[in-house]
Amino acid sequence: MAKLNINGSIRDVEVEPDTPLLWVIREQVGLTGTKYGCGVAQCGACSVHINDEVQRACSIRVGDVRPSDRIVTIEGLSPTSSHPVQKAWAALDVPQCGYCQSGQIMAAAALLRRTPKPSDQDIDDAVNNICRCGTYQRVRAAVHLAANDTSRT
Ligand code: FES
Ligand code: FES
């Protein structure tokens, strides 16, 4: 049994403590925007925020998450999908197949929270998710566009 704070809601889930957080998010809670790619913390498809920091949910045991930890998934980033990063992604048509994109967006949002005007190098270092479609140039451009959105909080 675990108690998790996901997107502002407290969820009680019946799982073993060593269950990866990603499975709980997708299967117990039913939030499927967070994707499974590699399962070994390499690709970033499973990226979520925990206490405002980006984390790879495939490699976090649910037993290591405290009830007070604030987990945010792509579904919780903005109630209207209008986070500046999401708006920039739409404006520049970043996704191709889309599979990696929720992870890319979560990594970008976490970067901009701590580095409001990132350099190309900052972006390459922080948004290092793997995209098999090769959208890297548009990802970088969209992060810069979001960084220039003055409505960003
Ligand atoms: S599925 Fe978690 S990093 Fe690839
Ligand atoms: S858009 Fe297809 S894997 Fe990134």
Coordinates of C-alpha atoms and ligand atoms in Angstrom, one line a residue:
M1 CA 0.0 0.0 0.0
A2 CA 1.3 3.4 -0.9
K3 CA -0.1 6.9 -0.7
L4 CA 1.0 9.2 -3.5
N5 CA 0.3 12.8 -4.3
I6 CA -0.1 12.9 -8.1
N7 CA -1.2 16.1 -9.9
G8 CA -2.5 17.4 -6.6
S9 CA -4.7 14.4 -5.8
I10 CA -3.9 11.9 -3.1
R11 CA -4.0 8.3 -4.4
D12 CA -3.9 5.1 -2.4
V13 CA -2.4 2.3 -4.4
E14 CA -2.1 -1.4 -3.6
V15 CA 1.4 -2.3 -4.9
E16 CA 4.6 -3.8 -3.7
P17 CA 7.2 -1.2 -2.6
D18 CA 9.6 -2.2 -5.3
T19 CA 7.1 -1.5 -8.1
P20 CA 8.4 1.2 -10.5
L21 CA 6.6 4.5 -10.1
L22 CA 6.0 4.5 -13.8
W23 CA 3.8 1.4 -13.6
V24 CA 1.8 2.8 -10.8
I25 CA 1.2 6.1 -12.7
R26 CA 0.1 4.2 -15.9
E27 CA -1.6 1.1 -14.5
Q28 CA -3.0 1.9 -11.1
V29 CA -3.7 5.5 -11.6
G30 CA -4.5 5.3 -15.3
L31 CA -2.4 8.3 -16.5
T32 CA -0.9 7.0 -19.7
G33 CA 0.7 10.2 -21.0
T34 CA 3.9 9.1 -19.3
K35 CA 5.5 6.6 -21.5
Y36 CA 7.7 3.5 -21.2
G37 CA 10.7 3.4 -23.4
C38 CA 13.8 1.7 -22.0
G39 CA 13.0 1.0 -18.4
V40 CA 16.6 1.8 -17.4
A41 CA 16.6 5.6 -16.9
Q42 CA 18.2 6.2 -20.3
C43 CA 15.6 7.5 -22.7
G44 CA 13.5 9.9 -20.6
A45 CA 10.1 8.8 -22.0
C46 CA 8.9 8.3 -18.5
S47 CA 9.9 11.7 -17.2
V48 CA 7.7 13.3 -14.5
H49 CA 8.3 16.0 -11.9
I50 CA 8.8 15.2 -8.3
N51 CA 9.0 18.3 -6.1
D52 CA 9.6 20.4 -9.3
E53 CA 12.6 18.3 -10.4
V54 CA 12.5 16.1 -13.5
Q55 CA 12.8 12.4 -12.6
R56 CA 12.7 9.2 -14.6
A57 CA 9.8 7.3 -13.2
C58 CA 10.8 3.9 -14.6
S59 CA 13.7 3.8 -12.2
I60 CA 12.1 5.0 -9.0
R61 CA 10.6 2.5 -6.5
V62 CA 7.2 3.5 -5.3
G63 CA 8.4 2.6 -1.8
D64 CA 11.0 5.5 -2.0
V65 CA 8.3 8.1 -2.7
R66 CA 6.9 9.9 0.3
P67 CA 3.2 10.9 0.6
S68 CA 4.4 14.5 0.8
D69 CA 6.3 14.3 -2.4
R70 CA 4.5 16.3 -5.2
I71 CA 4.4 14.2 -8.4
V72 CA 3.3 15.9 -11.6
T73 CA 2.8 14.1 -14.8
I74 CA 2.2 15.6 -18.3
E75 CA -1.6 15.5 -17.5
G76 CA -1.0 17.8 -14.5
L77 CA 1.5 20.3 -16.1
S78 CA -1.4 22.6 -17.0
P79 CA -5.1 22.1 -16.6
T80 CA -5.7 23.4 -20.1
S81 CA -2.5 22.2 -21.8
S82 CA -1.5 25.8 -22.1
H83 CA 1.9 25.7 -20.2
P84 CA 4.3 27.9 -22.2
V85 CA 6.3 24.8 -23.1
Q86 CA 3.2 23.1 -24.5
K87 CA 2.2 26.3 -26.4
A88 CA 5.7 26.5 -27.9
W89 CA 5.6 22.8 -28.8
A90 CA 2.3 23.4 -30.7
A91 CA 3.5 26.6 -32.3
L92 CA 6.6 24.9 -33.8
D93 CA 5.0 21.5 -34.5
V94 CA 7.7 19.7 -32.5
P95 CA 6.3 16.2 -32.3
Q96 CA 6.7 13.6 -35.1
C97 CA 5.4 10.3 -33.9
G98 CA 4.9 11.9 -30.5
Y99 CA 6.0 9.0 -28.3
C100 CA 8.9 10.7 -26.6
Q101 CA 7.3 14.1 -26.4
S102 CA 5.6 14.2 -23.0
G103 CA 9.0 13.3 -21.5
Q104 CA 10.7 16.0 -23.6
I105 CA 8.1 18.6 -22.4
M106 CA 8.5 17.6 -18.8
A107 CA 12.3 17.9 -19.0
A108 CA 12.0 21.3 -20.7
A109 CA 9.5 22.6 -18.2
A110 CA 11.8 21.6 -15.3
L111 CA 14.8 23.3 -17.0
L112 CA 12.9 26.6 -17.5
R113 CA 11.8 26.6 -13.9
R114 CA 15.4 26.8 -12.7
T115 CA 17.1 28.4 -15.8
P116 CA 14.6 30.9 -17.3
K117 CA 16.9 31.7 -20.3
P118 CA 18.8 28.6 -21.1
S119 CA 21.7 28.4 -23.6
D120 CA 21.8 25.7 -26.3
Q121 CA 24.2 23.9 -24.0
D122 CA 21.9 24.1 -21.1
I123 CA 19.1 22.6 -23.2
D124 CA 21.3 19.8 -24.6
D125 CA 22.4 19.0 -21.0
A126 CA 19.0 19.1 -19.4
V127 CA 16.7 17.9 -22.2
N128 CA 18.7 14.8 -23.1
N129 CA 15.8 12.6 -23.8
I130 CA 16.1 10.2 -26.7
C131 CA 13.9 10.8 -29.8
R132 CA 13.9 8.1 -32.4
C133 CA 12.3 10.6 -34.8
G134 CA 15.2 13.1 -34.4
T135 CA 13.1 16.1 -33.4
Y136 CA 16.1 17.5 -31.4
Q137 CA 16.4 20.8 -33.4
R138 CA 12.7 21.6 -33.0
V139 CA 12.9 20.7 -29.3
R140 CA 15.7 23.1 -28.8
A141 CA 13.9 25.9 -30.8
A142 CA 10.7 25.3 -28.8
V143 CA 12.5 25.6 -25.5
H144 CA 13.9 29.0 -26.6
L145 CA 10.5 30.1 -27.7
A146 CA 9.0 29.1 -24.4
A147 CA 11.8 30.9 -22.6
N148 CA 10.7 34.1 -24.4
D149 CA 7.1 33.7 -23.3
T150 CA 6.6 36.4 -20.8
S151 CA 3.5 34.7 -19.4
R152 CA 5.6 31.9 -18.2
T153 CA 5.5 31.3 -14.4
Ligands
FES1 S1 11.5 4.5 -19.8 FE1 12.4 5.6 -18.2 S2 14.1 6.5 -19.0 FE2 13.4 5.2 -20.6
FES2 S1 8.7 12.2 -31.8 FE1 8.9 10.1 -32.3 S2 10.2 9.4 -30.7 FE2 10.3 11.5 -30.5

